[in-house]
PDB file of C-alpha atoms in Angstrom:
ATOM      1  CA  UNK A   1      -6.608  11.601 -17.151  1.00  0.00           C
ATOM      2  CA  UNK A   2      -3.544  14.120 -17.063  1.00  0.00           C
ATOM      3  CA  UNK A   3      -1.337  13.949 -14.420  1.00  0.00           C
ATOM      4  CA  UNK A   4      -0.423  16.813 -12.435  1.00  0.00           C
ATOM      5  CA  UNK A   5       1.986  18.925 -14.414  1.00  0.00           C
ATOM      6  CA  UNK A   6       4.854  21.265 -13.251  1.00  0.00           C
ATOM      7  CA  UNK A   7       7.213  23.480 -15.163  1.00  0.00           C
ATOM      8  CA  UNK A   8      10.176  24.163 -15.303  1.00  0.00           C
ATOM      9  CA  UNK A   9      11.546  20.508 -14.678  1.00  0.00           C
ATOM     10  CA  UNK A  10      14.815  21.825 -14.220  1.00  0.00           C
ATOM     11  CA  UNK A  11      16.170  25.520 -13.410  1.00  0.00           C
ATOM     12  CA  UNK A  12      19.710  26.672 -12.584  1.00  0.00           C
ATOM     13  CA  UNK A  13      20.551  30.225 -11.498  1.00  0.00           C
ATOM     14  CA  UNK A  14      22.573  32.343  -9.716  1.00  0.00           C
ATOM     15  CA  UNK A  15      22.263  33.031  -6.114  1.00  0.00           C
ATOM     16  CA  UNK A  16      19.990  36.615  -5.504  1.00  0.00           C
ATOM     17  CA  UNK A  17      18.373  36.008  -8.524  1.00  0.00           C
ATOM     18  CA  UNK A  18      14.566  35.332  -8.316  1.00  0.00           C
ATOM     19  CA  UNK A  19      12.970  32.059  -9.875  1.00  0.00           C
ATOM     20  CA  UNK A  20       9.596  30.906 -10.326  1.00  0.00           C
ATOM     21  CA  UNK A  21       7.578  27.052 -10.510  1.00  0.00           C
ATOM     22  CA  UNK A  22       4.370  26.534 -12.037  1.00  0.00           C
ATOM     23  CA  UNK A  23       1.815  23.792 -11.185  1.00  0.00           C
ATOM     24  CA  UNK A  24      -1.399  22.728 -13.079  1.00  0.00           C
ATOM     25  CA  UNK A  25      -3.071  20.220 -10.441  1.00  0.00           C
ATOM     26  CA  UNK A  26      -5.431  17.441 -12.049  1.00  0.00           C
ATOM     27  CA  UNK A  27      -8.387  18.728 -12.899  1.00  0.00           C
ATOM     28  CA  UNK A  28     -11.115  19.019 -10.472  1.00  0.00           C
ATOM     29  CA  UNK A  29      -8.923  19.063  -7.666  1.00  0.00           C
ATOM     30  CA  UNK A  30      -9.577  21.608  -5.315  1.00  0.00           C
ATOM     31  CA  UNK A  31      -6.240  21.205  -2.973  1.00  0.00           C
ATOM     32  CA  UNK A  32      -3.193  21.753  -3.853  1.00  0.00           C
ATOM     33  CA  UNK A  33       0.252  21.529  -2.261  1.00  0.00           C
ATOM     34  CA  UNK A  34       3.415  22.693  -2.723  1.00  0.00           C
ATOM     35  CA  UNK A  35       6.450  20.532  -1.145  1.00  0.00           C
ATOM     36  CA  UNK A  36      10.337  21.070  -0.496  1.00  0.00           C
ATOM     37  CA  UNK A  37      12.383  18.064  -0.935  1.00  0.00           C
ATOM     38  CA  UNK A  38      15.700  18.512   0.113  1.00  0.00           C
ATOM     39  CA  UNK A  39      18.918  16.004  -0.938  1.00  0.00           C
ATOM     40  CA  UNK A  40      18.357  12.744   1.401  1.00  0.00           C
ATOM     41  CA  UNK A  41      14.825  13.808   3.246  1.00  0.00           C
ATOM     42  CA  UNK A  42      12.001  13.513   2.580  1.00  0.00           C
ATOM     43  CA  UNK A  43       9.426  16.308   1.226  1.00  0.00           C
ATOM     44  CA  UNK A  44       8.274  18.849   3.444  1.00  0.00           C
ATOM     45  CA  UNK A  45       4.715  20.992   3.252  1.00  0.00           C
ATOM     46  CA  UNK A  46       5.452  24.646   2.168  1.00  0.00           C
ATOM     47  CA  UNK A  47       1.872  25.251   1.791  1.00  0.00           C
ATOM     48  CA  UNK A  48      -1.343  24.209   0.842  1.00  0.00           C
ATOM     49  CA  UNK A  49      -4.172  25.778  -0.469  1.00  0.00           C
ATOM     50  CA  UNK A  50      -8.071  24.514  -0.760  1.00  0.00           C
ATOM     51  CA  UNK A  51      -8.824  26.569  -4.077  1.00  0.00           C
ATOM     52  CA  UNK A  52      -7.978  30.185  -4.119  1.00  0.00           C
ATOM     53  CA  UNK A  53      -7.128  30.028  -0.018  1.00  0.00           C
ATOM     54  CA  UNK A  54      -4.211  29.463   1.486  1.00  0.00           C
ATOM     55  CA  UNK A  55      -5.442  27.126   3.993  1.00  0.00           C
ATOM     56  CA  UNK A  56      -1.914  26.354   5.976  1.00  0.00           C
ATOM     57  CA  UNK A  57       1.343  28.607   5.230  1.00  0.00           C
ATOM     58  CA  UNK A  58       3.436  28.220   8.110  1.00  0.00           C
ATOM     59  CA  UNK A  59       5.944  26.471   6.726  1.00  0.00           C
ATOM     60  CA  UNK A  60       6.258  28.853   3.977  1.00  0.00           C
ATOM     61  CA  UNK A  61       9.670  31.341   4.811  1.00  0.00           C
ATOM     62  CA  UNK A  62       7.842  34.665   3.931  1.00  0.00           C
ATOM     63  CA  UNK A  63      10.865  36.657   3.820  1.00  0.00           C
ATOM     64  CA  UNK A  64      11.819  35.459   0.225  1.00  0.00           C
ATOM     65  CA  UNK A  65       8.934  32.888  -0.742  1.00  0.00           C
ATOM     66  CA  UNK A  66       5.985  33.274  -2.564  1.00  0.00           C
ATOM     67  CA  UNK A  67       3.005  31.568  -3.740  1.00  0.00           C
ATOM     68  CA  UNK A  68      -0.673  32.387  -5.357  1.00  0.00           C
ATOM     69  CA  UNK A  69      -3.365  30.598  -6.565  1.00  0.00           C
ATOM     70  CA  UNK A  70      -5.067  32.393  -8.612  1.00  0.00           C
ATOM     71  CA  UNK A  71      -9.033  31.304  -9.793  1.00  0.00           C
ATOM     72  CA  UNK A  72      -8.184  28.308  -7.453  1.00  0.00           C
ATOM     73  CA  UNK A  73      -6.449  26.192 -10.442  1.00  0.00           C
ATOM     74  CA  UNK A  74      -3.184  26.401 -11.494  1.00  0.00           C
ATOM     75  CA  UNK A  75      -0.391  28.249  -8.820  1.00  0.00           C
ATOM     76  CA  UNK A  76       2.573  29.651  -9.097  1.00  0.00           C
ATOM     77  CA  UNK A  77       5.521  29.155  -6.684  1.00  0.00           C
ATOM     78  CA  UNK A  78       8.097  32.352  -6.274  1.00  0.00           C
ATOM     79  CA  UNK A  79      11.700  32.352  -4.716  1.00  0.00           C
ATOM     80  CA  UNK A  80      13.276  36.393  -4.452  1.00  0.00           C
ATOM     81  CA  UNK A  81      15.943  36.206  -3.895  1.00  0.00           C
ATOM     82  CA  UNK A  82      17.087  32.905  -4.145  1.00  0.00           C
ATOM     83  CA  UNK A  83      20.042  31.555  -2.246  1.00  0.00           C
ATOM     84  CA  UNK A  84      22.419  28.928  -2.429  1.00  0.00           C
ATOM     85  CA  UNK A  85      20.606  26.740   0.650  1.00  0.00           C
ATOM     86  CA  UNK A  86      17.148  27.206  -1.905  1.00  0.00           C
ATOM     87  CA  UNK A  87      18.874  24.081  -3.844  1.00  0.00           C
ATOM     88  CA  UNK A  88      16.480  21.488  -3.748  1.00  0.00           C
ATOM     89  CA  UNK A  89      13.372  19.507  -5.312  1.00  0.00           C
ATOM     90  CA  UNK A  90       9.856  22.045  -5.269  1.00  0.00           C
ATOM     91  CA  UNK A  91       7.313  19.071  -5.931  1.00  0.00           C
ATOM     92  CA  UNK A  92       3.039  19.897  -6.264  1.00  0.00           C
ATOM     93  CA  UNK A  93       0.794  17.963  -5.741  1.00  0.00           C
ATOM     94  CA  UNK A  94      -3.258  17.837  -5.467  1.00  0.00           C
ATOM     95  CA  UNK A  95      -6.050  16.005  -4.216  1.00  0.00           C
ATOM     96  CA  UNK A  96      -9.797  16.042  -4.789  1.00  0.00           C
ATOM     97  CA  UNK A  97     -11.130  16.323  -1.208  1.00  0.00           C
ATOM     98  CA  UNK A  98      -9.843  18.485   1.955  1.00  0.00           C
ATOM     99  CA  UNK A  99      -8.588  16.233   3.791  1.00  0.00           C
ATOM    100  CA  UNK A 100      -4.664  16.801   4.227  1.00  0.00           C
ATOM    101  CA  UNK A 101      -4.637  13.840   6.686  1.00  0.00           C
ATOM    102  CA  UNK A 102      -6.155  10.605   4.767  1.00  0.00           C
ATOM    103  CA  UNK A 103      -7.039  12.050   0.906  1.00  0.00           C
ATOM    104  CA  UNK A 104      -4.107  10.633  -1.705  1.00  0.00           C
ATOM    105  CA  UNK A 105      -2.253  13.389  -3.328  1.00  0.00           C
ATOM    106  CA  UNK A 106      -1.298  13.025  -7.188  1.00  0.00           C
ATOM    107  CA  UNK A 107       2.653  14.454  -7.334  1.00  0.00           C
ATOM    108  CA  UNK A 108       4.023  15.863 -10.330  1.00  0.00           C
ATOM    109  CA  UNK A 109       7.418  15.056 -11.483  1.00  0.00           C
ATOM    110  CA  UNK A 110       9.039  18.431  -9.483  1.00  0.00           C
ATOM    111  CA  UNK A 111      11.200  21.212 -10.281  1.00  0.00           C
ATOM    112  CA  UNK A 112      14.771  20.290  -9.399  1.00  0.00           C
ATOM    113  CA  UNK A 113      16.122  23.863  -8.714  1.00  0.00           C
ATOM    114  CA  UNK A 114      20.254  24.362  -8.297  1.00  0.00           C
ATOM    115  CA  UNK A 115      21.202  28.095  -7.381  1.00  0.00           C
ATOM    116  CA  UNK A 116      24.937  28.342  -7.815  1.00  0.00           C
TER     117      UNK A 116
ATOM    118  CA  UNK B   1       6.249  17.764  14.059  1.00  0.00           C
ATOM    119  CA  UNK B   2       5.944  13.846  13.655  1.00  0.00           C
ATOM    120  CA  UNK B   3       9.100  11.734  13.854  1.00  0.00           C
ATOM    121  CA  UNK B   4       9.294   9.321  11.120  1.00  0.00           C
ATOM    122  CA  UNK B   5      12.010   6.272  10.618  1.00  0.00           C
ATOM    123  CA  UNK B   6      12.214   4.404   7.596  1.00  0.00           C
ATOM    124  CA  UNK B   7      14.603   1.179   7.701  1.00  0.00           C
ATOM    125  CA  UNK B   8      17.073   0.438   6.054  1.00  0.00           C
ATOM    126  CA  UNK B   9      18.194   3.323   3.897  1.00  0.00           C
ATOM    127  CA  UNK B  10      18.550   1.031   1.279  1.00  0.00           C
ATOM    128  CA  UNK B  11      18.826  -2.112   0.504  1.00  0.00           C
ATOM    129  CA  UNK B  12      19.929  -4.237  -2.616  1.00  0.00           C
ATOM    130  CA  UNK B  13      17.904  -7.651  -3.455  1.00  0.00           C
ATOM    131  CA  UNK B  14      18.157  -9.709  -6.181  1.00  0.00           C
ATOM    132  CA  UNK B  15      15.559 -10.511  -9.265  1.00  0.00           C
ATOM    133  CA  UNK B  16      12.876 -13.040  -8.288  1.00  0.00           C
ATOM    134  CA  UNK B  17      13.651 -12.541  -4.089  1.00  0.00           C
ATOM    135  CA  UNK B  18      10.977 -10.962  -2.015  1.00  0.00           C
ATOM    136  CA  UNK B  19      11.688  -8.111   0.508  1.00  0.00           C
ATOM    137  CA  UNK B  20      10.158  -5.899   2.966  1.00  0.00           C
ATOM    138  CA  UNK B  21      11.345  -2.592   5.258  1.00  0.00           C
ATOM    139  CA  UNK B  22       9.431  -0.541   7.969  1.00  0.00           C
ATOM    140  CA  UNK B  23       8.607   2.434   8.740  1.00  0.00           C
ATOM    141  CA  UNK B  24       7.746   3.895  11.905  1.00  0.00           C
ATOM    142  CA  UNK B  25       5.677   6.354  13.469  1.00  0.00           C
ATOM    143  CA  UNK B  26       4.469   7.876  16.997  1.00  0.00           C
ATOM    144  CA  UNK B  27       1.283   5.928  17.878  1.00  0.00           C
ATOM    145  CA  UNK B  28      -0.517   8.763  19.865  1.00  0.00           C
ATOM    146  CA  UNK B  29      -2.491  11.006  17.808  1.00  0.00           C
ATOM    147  CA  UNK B  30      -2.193   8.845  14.700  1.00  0.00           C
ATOM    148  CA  UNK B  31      -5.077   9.481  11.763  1.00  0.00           C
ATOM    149  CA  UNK B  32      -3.954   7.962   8.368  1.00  0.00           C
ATOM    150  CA  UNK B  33      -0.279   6.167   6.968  1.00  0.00           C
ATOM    151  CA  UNK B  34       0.783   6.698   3.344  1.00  0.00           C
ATOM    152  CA  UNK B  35       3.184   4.799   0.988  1.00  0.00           C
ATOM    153  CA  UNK B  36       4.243   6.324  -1.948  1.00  0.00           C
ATOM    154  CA  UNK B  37       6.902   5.056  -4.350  1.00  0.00           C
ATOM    155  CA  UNK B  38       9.027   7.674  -6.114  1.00  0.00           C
ATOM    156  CA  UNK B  39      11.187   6.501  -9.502  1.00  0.00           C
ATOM    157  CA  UNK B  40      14.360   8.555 -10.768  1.00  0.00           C
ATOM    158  CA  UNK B  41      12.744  11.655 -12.813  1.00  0.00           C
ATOM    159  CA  UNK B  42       9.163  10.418 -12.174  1.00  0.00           C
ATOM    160  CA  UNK B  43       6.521  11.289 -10.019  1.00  0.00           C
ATOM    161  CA  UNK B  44       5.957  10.224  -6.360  1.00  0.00           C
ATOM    162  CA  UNK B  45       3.151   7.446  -7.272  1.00  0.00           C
ATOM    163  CA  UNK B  46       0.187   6.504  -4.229  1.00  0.00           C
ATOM    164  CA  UNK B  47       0.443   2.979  -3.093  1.00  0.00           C
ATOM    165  CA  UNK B  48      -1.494   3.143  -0.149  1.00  0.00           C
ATOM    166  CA  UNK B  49      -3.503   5.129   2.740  1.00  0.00           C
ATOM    167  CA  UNK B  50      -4.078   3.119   5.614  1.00  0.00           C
ATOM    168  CA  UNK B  51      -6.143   3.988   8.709  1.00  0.00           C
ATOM    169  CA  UNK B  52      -7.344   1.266  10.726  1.00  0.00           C
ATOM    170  CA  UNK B  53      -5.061  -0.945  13.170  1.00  0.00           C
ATOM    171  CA  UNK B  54      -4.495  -4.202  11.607  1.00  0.00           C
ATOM    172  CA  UNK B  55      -5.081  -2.719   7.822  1.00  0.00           C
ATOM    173  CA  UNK B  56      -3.385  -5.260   5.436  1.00  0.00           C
ATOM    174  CA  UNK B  57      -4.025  -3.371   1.736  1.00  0.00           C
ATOM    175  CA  UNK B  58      -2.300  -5.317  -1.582  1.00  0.00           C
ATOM    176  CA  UNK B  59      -1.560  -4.054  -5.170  1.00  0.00           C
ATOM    177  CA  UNK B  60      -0.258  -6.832  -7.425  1.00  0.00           C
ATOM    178  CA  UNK B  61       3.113  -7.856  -5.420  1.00  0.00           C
ATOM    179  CA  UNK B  62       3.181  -5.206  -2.930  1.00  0.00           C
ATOM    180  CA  UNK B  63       1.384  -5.174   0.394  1.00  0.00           C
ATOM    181  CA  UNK B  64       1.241  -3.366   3.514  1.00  0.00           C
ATOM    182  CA  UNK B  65       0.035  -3.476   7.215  1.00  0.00           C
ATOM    183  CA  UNK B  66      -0.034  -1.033   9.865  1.00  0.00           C
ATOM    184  CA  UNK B  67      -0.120  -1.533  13.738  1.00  0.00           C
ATOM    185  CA  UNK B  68      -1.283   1.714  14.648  1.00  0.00           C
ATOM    186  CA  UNK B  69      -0.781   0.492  18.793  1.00  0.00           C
ATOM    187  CA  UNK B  70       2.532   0.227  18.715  1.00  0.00           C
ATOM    188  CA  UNK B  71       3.472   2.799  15.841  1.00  0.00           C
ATOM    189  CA  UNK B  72       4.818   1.135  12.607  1.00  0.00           C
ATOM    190  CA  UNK B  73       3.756  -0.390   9.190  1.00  0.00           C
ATOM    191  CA  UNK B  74       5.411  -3.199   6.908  1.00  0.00           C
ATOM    192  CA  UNK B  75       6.256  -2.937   3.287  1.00  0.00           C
ATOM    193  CA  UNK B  76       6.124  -6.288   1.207  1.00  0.00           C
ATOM    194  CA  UNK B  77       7.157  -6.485  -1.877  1.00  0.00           C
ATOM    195  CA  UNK B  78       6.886 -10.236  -3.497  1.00  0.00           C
ATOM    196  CA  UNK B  79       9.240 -12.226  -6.142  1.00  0.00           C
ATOM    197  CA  UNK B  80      11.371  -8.213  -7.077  1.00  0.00           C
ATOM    198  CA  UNK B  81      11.345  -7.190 -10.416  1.00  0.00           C
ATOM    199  CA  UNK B  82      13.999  -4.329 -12.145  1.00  0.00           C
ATOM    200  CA  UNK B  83      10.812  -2.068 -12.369  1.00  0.00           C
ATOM    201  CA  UNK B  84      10.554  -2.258  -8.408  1.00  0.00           C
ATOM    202  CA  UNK B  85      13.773  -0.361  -8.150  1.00  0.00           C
ATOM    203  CA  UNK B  86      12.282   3.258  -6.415  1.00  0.00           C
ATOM    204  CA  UNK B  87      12.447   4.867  -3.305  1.00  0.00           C
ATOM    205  CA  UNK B  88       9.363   4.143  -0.942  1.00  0.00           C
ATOM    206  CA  UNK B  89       8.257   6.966   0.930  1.00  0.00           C
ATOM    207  CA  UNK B  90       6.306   6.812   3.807  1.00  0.00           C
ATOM    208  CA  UNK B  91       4.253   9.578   5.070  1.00  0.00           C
ATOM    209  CA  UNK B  92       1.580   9.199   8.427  1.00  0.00           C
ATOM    210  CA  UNK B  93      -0.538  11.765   9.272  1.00  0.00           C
ATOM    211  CA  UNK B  94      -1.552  13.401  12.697  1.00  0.00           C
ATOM    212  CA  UNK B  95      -3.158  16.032  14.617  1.00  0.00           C
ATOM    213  CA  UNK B  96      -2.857  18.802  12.270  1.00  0.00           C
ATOM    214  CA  UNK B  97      -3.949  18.216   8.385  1.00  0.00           C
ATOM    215  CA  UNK B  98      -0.604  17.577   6.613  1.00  0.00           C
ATOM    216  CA  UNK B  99       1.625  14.065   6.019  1.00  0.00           C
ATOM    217  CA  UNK B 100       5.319  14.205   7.634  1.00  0.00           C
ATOM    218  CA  UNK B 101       7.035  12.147   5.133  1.00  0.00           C
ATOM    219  CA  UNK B 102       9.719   9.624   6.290  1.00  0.00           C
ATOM    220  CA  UNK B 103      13.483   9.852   4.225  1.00  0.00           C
ATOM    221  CA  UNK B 104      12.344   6.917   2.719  1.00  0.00           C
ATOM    222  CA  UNK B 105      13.918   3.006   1.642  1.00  0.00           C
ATOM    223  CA  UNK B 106      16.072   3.240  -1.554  1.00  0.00           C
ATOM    224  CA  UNK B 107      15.903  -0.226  -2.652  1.00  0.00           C
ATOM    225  CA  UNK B 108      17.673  -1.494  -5.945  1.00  0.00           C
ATOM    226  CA  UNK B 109      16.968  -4.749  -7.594  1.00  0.00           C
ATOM    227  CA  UNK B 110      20.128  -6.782  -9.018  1.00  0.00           C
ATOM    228  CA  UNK B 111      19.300  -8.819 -12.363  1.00  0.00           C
TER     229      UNK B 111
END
């Protein structure tokens, strides 16, 4: 079974600039996450989605982030503008159930992001 | 917003020796624990979810507990290999439907 896979692994870019992540969850899995993992913490829920619906967001800075779902598969994760504090790990993962409290989530390997 | 400690930061232990580290949790409102172990340029991989007060769960040389009374849970890991080298997240879950993840144990194993 594939894993869950995100691309780019790595990005670098230049502050203002806008950048985009792309997940493909395991298949079958109807929630998906998107985390923040910042140098020395650990990851932190941007927002999670139980197919096409964006079932918690509040964590999500709308001013300059951006995510969709579209067809409740794969999602896309969008930074405009980026700035230099956006530096980080953007990690995905999915589950099969709804449970954000007790189902395991399947990570992929992350997008290590570096705005300079 | 749960507050989650991991102890230590990290630790160094030598081939063959066993070790363990804790994390730790608020006990009121407390649904579900998580351990995950995260290798350089890998992917954060499941150990275990725990839910019940006096859990004890075991995957080849690790093993866990969890005393959800007084708020923490016990990482084993028996006779360290190299491959053991990872960081081990922790992550409990609460009231609302999302895990808090702990900075986690960086733990190195000498050969």
């Amino acid at each position: 079974e594939a894993g869950v896979v995100q691309s780019p692994r790595y990005k670098i870019i230049e502050k203002k600039q806008p950048v985009a992540f792309w997940c493909n969850p395991i298949s079958g899995h109807n929630t998906l996450y998107w985390y923040l993992q910042n140098l020395g913490q650990g990851p932190e829920l941007l927002i999670r989605y139980e197919n096409e619906e964006a079932v918690d967001d509040s964590q999500l800075p709308k001013d300059r982030f951006s995510a969709e779902r579209l067809k409740g598969v794969d999602s896309t994760l969008k930074i405009q503008p980026a700035e230099l504090g956006d530096s980080a790990v953007y990690l995905c993962a999915s589950s099969a159930g709804t449970s954000g409290r007790t189902d395991t989530q399947y990570f992929g390997p992350g997008t290590r992001l570096t705005v300079l | 917003i749960l507050n989650v400690e991991q102890s230590p930061q990290s630790l160094h232990v030598q081939e063959g020796d066993s070790t363990n580290f804790t994390c730790s949790f608020p006990s009121s409102n407390f649904y579900a624990l998580h351990w995950y172990r995260w290798e350089t340029a890998k992917s954060p991989e499941a150990l275990f979810v725990m839910t019940l007060n006096g859990d004890e769960k075991k995957k080849g040389r690790i093993s866990a507990t969890l005393n959800t009374k007084e708020g923490y849970s016990y990482l084993y890991i028996k006779g360290s290999q190299p491959e053991d080298s990872a960081t081990y997240l922790c992550a409990p879950s609460g009231g609302n439907e999302k895990l808090t993840f702990g900075t986690g144990t960086r733990l190195t194993i000498i050969p």
